[in-house]
PDB file of C-alpha atoms and ligand atoms in Angstrom:
ATOM      1  CA  MET L 196     -59.537 -37.094 -39.019  1.00 68.00           C
ATOM      2  CA  ALA L 197     -60.745 -35.032 -41.960  1.00 86.00           C
ATOM      3  CA  THR L 198     -60.584 -37.113 -44.744  1.00 95.00           C
ATOM      4  CA  TYR L 199     -59.935 -34.202 -47.395  1.00 98.00           C
ATOM      5  CA  THR L 200     -56.787 -31.721 -46.999  1.00 98.00           C
ATOM      6  CA  LEU L 201     -55.514 -28.007 -48.377  1.00 98.00           C
ATOM      7  CA  PRO L 202     -53.112 -28.888 -50.605  1.00 98.00           C
ATOM      8  CA  ASP L 203     -50.387 -26.848 -50.473  1.00 98.00           C
ATOM      9  CA  LEU L 204     -49.557 -24.680 -53.815  1.00 98.00           C
ATOM     10  CA  PRO L 205     -47.341 -25.838 -56.204  1.00 98.00           C
ATOM     11  CA  TYR L 206     -45.526 -22.119 -56.386  1.00 98.00           C
ATOM     12  CA  ASP L 207     -45.321 -18.746 -54.397  1.00 98.00           C
ATOM     13  CA  TYR L 208     -48.329 -16.906 -53.890  1.00 98.00           C
ATOM     14  CA  SER L 209     -47.293 -14.144 -56.568  1.00 98.00           C
ATOM     15  CA  ALA L 210     -45.426 -16.859 -59.482  1.00 98.00           C
ATOM     16  CA  LEU L 211     -48.151 -16.015 -61.616  1.00 98.00           C
ATOM     17  CA  GLU L 212     -47.841 -11.746 -62.595  1.00 98.00           C
ATOM     18  CA  PRO L 213     -48.757 -10.263 -63.976  1.00 98.00           C
ATOM     19  CA  VAL L 214     -51.915 -12.917 -65.548  1.00 98.00           C
ATOM     20  CA  ILE L 215     -53.185 -13.047 -61.868  1.00 98.00           C
ATOM     21  CA  SER L 216     -52.015 -11.109 -58.822  1.00 98.00           C
ATOM     22  CA  GLY L 217     -49.930 -12.142 -55.543  1.00 98.00           C
ATOM     23  CA  GLU L 218     -53.472 -11.572 -53.984  1.00 98.00           C
ATOM     24  CA  ILE L 219     -56.001 -13.661 -55.337  1.00 98.00           C
ATOM     25  CA  ILE L 220     -53.667 -16.355 -55.075  1.00 98.00           C
ATOM     26  CA  GLU L 221     -53.803 -16.375 -51.515  1.00 98.00           C
ATOM     27  CA  LEU L 222     -57.022 -15.384 -51.097  1.00 98.00           C
ATOM     28  CA  HIS L 223     -58.299 -17.399 -53.556  1.00 98.00           C
ATOM     29  CA  HIS L 224     -56.121 -20.656 -52.047  1.00 98.00           C
ATOM     30  CA  ASP L 225     -55.883 -19.615 -48.838  1.00 98.00           C
ATOM     31  CA  LYS L 226     -59.598 -18.378 -47.890  1.00 98.00           C
ATOM     32  CA  HIS L 227     -61.859 -19.930 -50.484  1.00 98.00           C
ATOM     33  CA  HIS L 228     -60.202 -23.495 -51.416  1.00 98.00           C
ATOM     34  CA  ALA L 229     -60.028 -23.584 -47.862  1.00 98.00           C
ATOM     35  CA  GLY L 230     -63.452 -23.551 -47.187  1.00 98.00           C
ATOM     36  CA  TYR L 231     -64.276 -26.375 -49.621  1.00 98.00           C
ATOM     37  CA  VAL L 232     -62.340 -28.393 -47.618  1.00 98.00           C
ATOM     38  CA  LYS L 233     -64.114 -28.103 -44.892  1.00 98.00           C
ATOM     39  CA  GLY L 234     -67.004 -27.525 -46.127  1.00 98.00           C
ATOM     40  CA  ALA L 235     -67.287 -31.253 -47.623  1.00 98.00           C
ATOM     41  CA  ASN L 236     -64.926 -32.628 -44.034  1.00 98.00           C
ATOM     42  CA  ASP L 237     -68.642 -30.615 -42.049  1.00 98.00           C
ATOM     43  CA  THR L 238     -70.737 -32.394 -44.135  1.00 98.00           C
ATOM     44  CA  LEU L 239     -69.609 -36.355 -43.717  1.00 98.00           C
ATOM     45  CA  GLU L 240     -69.985 -35.100 -40.456  1.00 98.00           C
ATOM     46  CA  GLN L 241     -72.980 -34.967 -40.721  1.00 98.00           C
ATOM     47  CA  LEU L 242     -74.180 -37.125 -42.979  1.00 98.00           C
ATOM     48  CA  ALA L 243     -72.826 -39.562 -40.535  1.00 97.00           C
ATOM     49  CA  GLN L 244     -74.870 -37.851 -37.468  1.00 97.00           C
ATOM     50  CA  ALA L 245     -77.607 -38.756 -39.480  1.00 98.00           C
ATOM     51  CA  ARG L 246     -76.991 -42.326 -40.175  1.00 98.00           C
ATOM     52  CA  GLU L 247     -76.312 -42.332 -35.967  1.00 98.00           C
ATOM     53  CA  THR L 248     -79.558 -41.671 -34.804  1.00 98.00           C
ATOM     54  CA  ASP L 249     -81.260 -42.785 -37.750  1.00 98.00           C
ATOM     55  CA  GLN L 250     -82.698 -38.631 -38.883  1.00 97.00           C
ATOM     56  CA  TRP L 251     -82.979 -37.470 -42.605  1.00 97.00           C
ATOM     57  CA  GLY L 252     -84.757 -34.875 -42.857  1.00 96.00           C
ATOM     58  CA  THR L 253     -81.837 -32.758 -44.547  1.00 96.00           C
ATOM     59  CA  ILE L 254     -81.141 -35.139 -46.354  1.00 98.00           C
ATOM     60  CA  ASN L 255     -81.294 -33.659 -49.847  1.00 98.00           C
ATOM     61  CA  GLY L 256     -79.319 -30.453 -48.794  1.00 98.00           C
ATOM     62  CA  LEU L 257     -76.169 -32.586 -47.189  1.00 98.00           C
ATOM     63  CA  GLU L 258     -76.293 -33.940 -50.292  1.00 98.00           C
ATOM     64  CA  LYS L 259     -76.112 -31.232 -52.422  1.00 98.00           C
ATOM     65  CA  ASN L 260     -73.264 -29.822 -49.720  1.00 98.00           C
ATOM     66  CA  LEU L 261     -71.259 -32.295 -50.050  1.00 98.00           C
ATOM     67  CA  ALA L 262     -71.309 -32.101 -54.323  1.00 98.00           C
ATOM     68  CA  PHE L 263     -70.608 -28.439 -54.175  1.00 98.00           C
ATOM     69  CA  HIS L 264     -68.023 -28.475 -51.991  1.00 98.00           C
ATOM     70  CA  LEU L 265     -66.313 -31.347 -53.320  1.00 98.00           C
ATOM     71  CA  SER L 266     -66.078 -30.890 -56.646  1.00 98.00           C
ATOM     72  CA  GLY L 267     -65.313 -27.239 -55.357  1.00 98.00           C
ATOM     73  CA  HIS L 268     -62.396 -29.303 -53.914  1.00 98.00           C
ATOM     74  CA  ILE L 269     -61.664 -31.099 -56.729  1.00 98.00           C
ATOM     75  CA  LEU L 270     -61.332 -28.260 -59.524  1.00 98.00           C
ATOM     76  CA  HIS L 271     -59.163 -26.178 -57.038  1.00 98.00           C
ATOM     77  CA  SER L 272     -57.097 -29.084 -56.539  1.00 98.00           C
ATOM     78  CA  ILE L 273     -56.270 -29.440 -60.158  1.00 98.00           C
ATOM     79  CA  TYR L 274     -56.762 -24.949 -61.460  1.00 98.00           C
ATOM     80  CA  TRP L 275     -52.909 -24.115 -59.554  1.00 98.00           C
ATOM     81  CA  HIS L 276     -51.493 -27.811 -61.012  1.00 98.00           C
ATOM     82  CA  ASN L 277     -52.650 -26.230 -64.902  1.00 98.00           C
ATOM     83  CA  MET L 278     -51.096 -23.407 -64.281  1.00 98.00           C
ATOM     84  CA  THR L 279     -47.049 -22.075 -63.776  1.00 98.00           C
ATOM     85  CA  GLY L 280     -45.288 -18.245 -64.555  1.00 97.00           C
ATOM     86  CA  ASP L 281     -43.323 -20.809 -67.154  1.00 95.00           C
ATOM     87  CA  GLY L 282     -46.544 -21.718 -69.048  1.00 96.00           C
ATOM     88  CA  GLY L 283     -48.456 -20.543 -72.232  1.00 95.00           C
ATOM     89  CA  GLY L 284     -47.925 -21.533 -75.877  1.00 93.00           C
ATOM     90  CA  GLU L 285     -49.357 -24.531 -78.030  1.00 92.00           C
ATOM     91  CA  PRO L 286     -49.316 -28.110 -76.477  1.00 90.00           C
ATOM     92  CA  LEU L 287     -47.661 -28.999 -79.187  1.00 81.00           C
ATOM     93  CA  GLU L 288     -44.595 -27.271 -78.243  1.00 75.00           C
ATOM     94  CA  ARG L 289     -45.033 -27.811 -74.653  1.00 72.00           C
ATOM     95  CA  ASP L 290     -46.290 -31.248 -73.666  1.00 66.00           C
ATOM     96  CA  GLY L 291     -43.110 -33.464 -75.236  1.00 66.00           C
ATOM     97  CA  THR L 292     -45.084 -36.062 -76.660  1.00 77.00           C
ATOM     98  CA  GLY L 293     -47.632 -34.510 -78.726  1.00 91.00           C
ATOM     99  CA  GLU L 294     -50.748 -37.228 -78.036  1.00 93.00           C
ATOM    100  CA  LEU L 295     -52.316 -34.089 -76.320  1.00 96.00           C
ATOM    101  CA  ALA L 296     -51.774 -31.449 -79.799  1.00 95.00           C
ATOM    102  CA  ASP L 297     -53.226 -34.492 -81.778  1.00 95.00           C
ATOM    103  CA  ALA L 298     -55.517 -35.746 -79.399  1.00 96.00           C
ATOM    104  CA  VAL L 299     -57.163 -31.693 -79.519  1.00 97.00           C
ATOM    105  CA  ALA L 300     -57.134 -32.119 -83.244  1.00 96.00           C
ATOM    106  CA  GLU L 301     -58.867 -34.425 -83.202  1.00 97.00           C
ATOM    107  CA  SER L 302     -61.518 -33.834 -81.067  1.00 98.00           C
ATOM    108  CA  PHE L 303     -61.849 -30.235 -81.955  1.00 98.00           C
ATOM    109  CA  GLY L 304     -60.433 -29.636 -85.536  1.00 97.00           C
ATOM    110  CA  SER L 305     -57.517 -27.249 -84.832  1.00 96.00           C
ATOM    111  CA  PHE L 306     -55.890 -26.073 -81.986  1.00 96.00           C
ATOM    112  CA  ALA L 307     -57.271 -22.527 -82.084  1.00 97.00           C
ATOM    113  CA  ARG L 308     -61.263 -23.962 -82.335  1.00 98.00           C
ATOM    114  CA  PHE L 309     -60.024 -25.708 -79.257  1.00 98.00           C
ATOM    115  CA  LYS L 310     -58.898 -22.622 -77.914  1.00 98.00           C
ATOM    116  CA  ALA L 311     -61.991 -20.759 -78.790  1.00 98.00           C
ATOM    117  CA  GLN L 312     -64.698 -23.012 -77.754  1.00 98.00           C
ATOM    118  CA  LEU L 313     -62.990 -23.333 -73.618  1.00 98.00           C
ATOM    119  CA  SER L 314     -62.489 -19.638 -74.366  1.00 98.00           C
ATOM    120  CA  LYS L 315     -66.560 -18.315 -74.872  1.00 98.00           C
ATOM    121  CA  ALA L 316     -67.392 -21.369 -71.861  1.00 98.00           C
ATOM    122  CA  ALA L 317     -65.127 -20.168 -69.422  1.00 98.00           C
ATOM    123  CA  ALA L 318     -66.309 -16.509 -70.281  1.00 98.00           C
ATOM    124  CA  THR L 319     -70.281 -17.048 -70.817  1.00 98.00           C
ATOM    125  CA  THR L 320     -70.372 -19.036 -67.330  1.00 97.00           C
ATOM    126  CA  GLN L 321     -74.037 -17.290 -65.685  1.00 95.00           C
ATOM    127  CA  GLY L 322     -73.093 -16.808 -62.520  1.00 95.00           C
ATOM    128  CA  SER L 323     -70.800 -18.659 -60.402  1.00 98.00           C
ATOM    129  CA  GLY L 324     -68.919 -21.763 -62.852  1.00 98.00           C
ATOM    130  CA  TRP L 325     -65.841 -23.107 -64.705  1.00 98.00           C
ATOM    131  CA  GLY L 326     -65.024 -23.810 -68.301  1.00 98.00           C
ATOM    132  CA  VAL L 327     -63.454 -27.329 -68.361  1.00 98.00           C
ATOM    133  CA  LEU L 328     -61.939 -29.691 -70.816  1.00 98.00           C
ATOM    134  CA  ALA L 329     -62.307 -32.785 -69.773  1.00 98.00           C
ATOM    135  CA  TYR L 330     -61.590 -36.468 -71.790  1.00 97.00           C
ATOM    136  CA  GLU L 331     -65.233 -38.457 -72.216  1.00 95.00           C
ATOM    137  CA  PRO L 332     -64.620 -42.296 -71.376  1.00 92.00           C
ATOM    138  CA  VAL L 333     -67.324 -43.224 -73.633  1.00 91.00           C
ATOM    139  CA  SER L 334     -65.888 -41.842 -76.484  1.00 92.00           C
ATOM    140  CA  GLY L 335     -62.394 -41.494 -76.220  1.00 93.00           C
ATOM    141  CA  ARG L 336     -62.594 -37.586 -77.006  1.00 96.00           C
ATOM    142  CA  LEU L 337     -61.918 -34.524 -75.511  1.00 98.00           C
ATOM    143  CA  ILE L 338     -64.921 -32.346 -74.223  1.00 98.00           C
ATOM    144  CA  VAL L 339     -65.281 -28.658 -73.077  1.00 98.00           C
ATOM    145  CA  GLU L 340     -67.499 -28.134 -70.542  1.00 98.00           C
ATOM    146  CA  GLN L 341     -69.165 -25.331 -69.557  1.00 98.00           C
ATOM    147  CA  ILE L 342     -70.095 -25.946 -65.759  1.00 98.00           C
ATOM    148  CA  TYR L 343     -72.535 -24.562 -62.756  1.00 98.00           C
ATOM    149  CA  ASP L 344     -71.080 -23.702 -59.619  1.00 98.00           C
ATOM    150  CA  HIS L 345     -68.138 -26.456 -59.539  1.00 98.00           C
ATOM    151  CA  GLN L 346     -70.942 -29.502 -59.443  1.00 97.00           C
ATOM    152  CA  GLY L 347     -73.547 -28.748 -62.283  1.00 97.00           C
ATOM    153  CA  ASN L 348     -74.039 -29.115 -65.377  1.00 97.00           C
ATOM    154  CA  VAL L 349     -71.431 -31.929 -66.001  1.00 96.00           C
ATOM    155  CA  GLY L 350     -71.378 -35.165 -67.989  1.00 95.00           C
ATOM    156  CA  GLN L 351     -71.290 -38.225 -65.793  1.00 93.00           C
ATOM    157  CA  GLY L 352     -67.563 -40.254 -66.288  1.00 92.00           C
ATOM    158  CA  SER L 353     -65.479 -36.721 -67.473  1.00 95.00           C
ATOM    159  CA  VAL L 354     -62.457 -35.965 -66.180  1.00 96.00           C
ATOM    160  CA  PRO L 355     -61.414 -32.817 -65.819  1.00 98.00           C
ATOM    161  CA  ILE L 356     -57.312 -32.361 -66.965  1.00 98.00           C
ATOM    162  CA  LEU L 357     -57.869 -28.588 -68.005  1.00 98.00           C
ATOM    163  CA  VAL L 358     -59.856 -26.040 -66.079  1.00 98.00           C
ATOM    164  CA  PHE L 359     -60.408 -22.301 -66.170  1.00 98.00           C
ATOM    165  CA  ASP L 360     -62.543 -20.933 -62.823  1.00 98.00           C
ATOM    166  CA  ALA L 361     -64.523 -18.419 -63.585  1.00 98.00           C
ATOM    167  CA  TRP L 362     -66.282 -16.771 -60.603  1.00 98.00           C
ATOM    168  CA  GLU L 363     -65.824 -13.718 -59.950  1.00 98.00           C
ATOM    169  CA  HIS L 364     -63.229 -14.452 -57.002  1.00 98.00           C
ATOM    170  CA  ALA L 365     -60.839 -15.044 -59.440  1.00 98.00           C
ATOM    171  CA  PHE L 366     -60.186 -12.545 -61.358  1.00 98.00           C
ATOM    172  CA  TYR L 367     -62.901  -9.564 -59.482  1.00 98.00           C
ATOM    173  CA  LEU L 368     -60.016  -7.830 -57.420  1.00 98.00           C
ATOM    174  CA  GLN L 369     -57.515  -6.952 -60.666  1.00 98.00           C
ATOM    175  CA  TYR L 370     -59.505  -7.948 -63.748  1.00 98.00           C
ATOM    176  CA  ARG L 371     -62.887  -6.132 -62.382  1.00 97.00           C
ATOM    177  CA  ASN L 372     -66.447  -6.774 -64.272  1.00 96.00           C
ATOM    178  CA  GLN L 373     -63.934  -8.201 -67.892  1.00 97.00           C
ATOM    179  CA  LYS L 374     -63.579 -11.933 -67.305  1.00 98.00           C
ATOM    180  CA  VAL L 375     -63.148 -11.934 -71.170  1.00 98.00           C
ATOM    181  CA  ASP L 376     -59.493 -10.413 -70.898  1.00 98.00           C
ATOM    182  CA  PHE L 377     -59.286 -12.795 -67.691  1.00 98.00           C
ATOM    183  CA  VAL L 378     -59.612 -15.213 -69.518  1.00 98.00           C
ATOM    184  CA  GLU L 379     -58.242 -14.814 -72.717  1.00 98.00           C
ATOM    185  CA  ALA L 380     -54.686 -14.375 -70.455  1.00 98.00           C
ATOM    186  CA  MET L 381     -55.217 -17.240 -68.139  1.00 98.00           C
ATOM    187  CA  TRP L 382     -53.757 -18.862 -71.544  1.00 98.00           C
ATOM    188  CA  ARG L 383     -50.481 -17.326 -71.044  1.00 98.00           C
ATOM    189  CA  VAL L 384     -49.980 -19.023 -67.826  1.00 98.00           C
ATOM    190  CA  VAL L 385     -51.383 -22.950 -68.459  1.00 98.00           C
ATOM    191  CA  ASN L 386     -48.954 -25.467 -67.916  1.00 97.00           C
ATOM    192  CA  TRP L 387     -49.177 -28.059 -70.950  1.00 96.00           C
ATOM    193  CA  GLN L 388     -47.050 -30.836 -69.418  1.00 94.00           C
ATOM    194  CA  ASP L 389     -49.546 -30.589 -66.683  1.00 96.00           C
ATOM    195  CA  VAL L 390     -52.325 -31.399 -68.956  1.00 97.00           C
ATOM    196  CA  ALA L 391     -50.672 -33.304 -70.941  1.00 95.00           C
ATOM    197  CA  ALA L 392     -50.077 -36.084 -67.825  1.00 95.00           C
ATOM    198  CA  ARG L 393     -53.721 -35.625 -66.735  1.00 96.00           C
ATOM    199  CA  TYR L 394     -54.502 -36.852 -70.951  1.00 96.00           C
ATOM    200  CA  THR L 395     -52.693 -39.868 -69.774  1.00 93.00           C
ATOM    201  CA  ALA L 396     -53.648 -40.828 -66.572  1.00 94.00           C
ATOM    202  CA  ALA L 397     -56.990 -40.663 -67.872  1.00 95.00           C
ATOM    203  CA  LYS L 398     -56.873 -42.003 -70.024  1.00 92.00           C
ATOM    204  CA  GLN L 399     -55.855 -45.221 -68.397  1.00 89.00           C
ATOM    205  CA  ARG L 400     -58.874 -44.481 -65.514  1.00 81.00           C
ATOM    206  CA  ALA L 401     -61.287 -45.153 -68.761  1.00 74.00           C
ATOM    207  CA  ASP L 402     -60.359 -48.907 -68.388  1.00 70.00           C
ATOM    208  CA  THR L 403     -61.338 -48.866 -64.797  1.00 68.00           C
ATOM    209  CA  LEU L 404     -64.157 -47.259 -65.031  1.00 67.00           C
ATOM    210  CA  LEU L 405     -65.654 -49.986 -67.155  1.00 65.00           C
ATOM    211  CA  LEU L 406     -67.014 -47.552 -69.361  1.00 63.00           C
ATOM    212  CA  ALA L 407     -64.090 -47.673 -72.305  1.00 52.00           C
ATOM    213  CA  PRO L 408     -64.942 -48.172 -76.375  1.00 52.00           C
TER     214      PRO L 408
HETATM  215 MN1  LIG U 800     -62.301 -20.675 -57.417  1.00 74.44          MN
END
């Protein structure tokens, strides 16, 4: 039995148009995300085989593949729910409680400054990567991370709550080489209710890491 499974999208392929075309979402979910799920499961099987046979010649490659595919699976699973056709605006107007809006203001100075940092981090990824808003449990602050591929340049323990996919497969069919325009458009589909729920859950999870201040 497979350990990881491809989650269904929470909406139709075309639900995020015109910001993201249905063609992109269909390929992105059904082919790219599915590939990471398969890759993670295949790698776990290969690691089991290595343990079974006590053959460790490929251990470095297998551990890298596990980090890549597992992180790809997790980030995409968050990405789909971070977006909605009824999204956009700012967290203060959309998340109900104001807790996330307060955390953004405390951590970044203002929503506008946070937006500028995450936009810049996503749009300037070299090669493939992500711009991510994460809860950092030691400080209790929100931080922006610029992730290489799916797994590099990550502060251990940080919990992603809003992720911008900046791989070319996320936008190229529609935006061509205009990654800056794609990132700017992404703000129109952000599901702040989902981000706020992830913020609350991340703060609770911090206690279980034995890291919280
Ligand atoms: Mn992707």
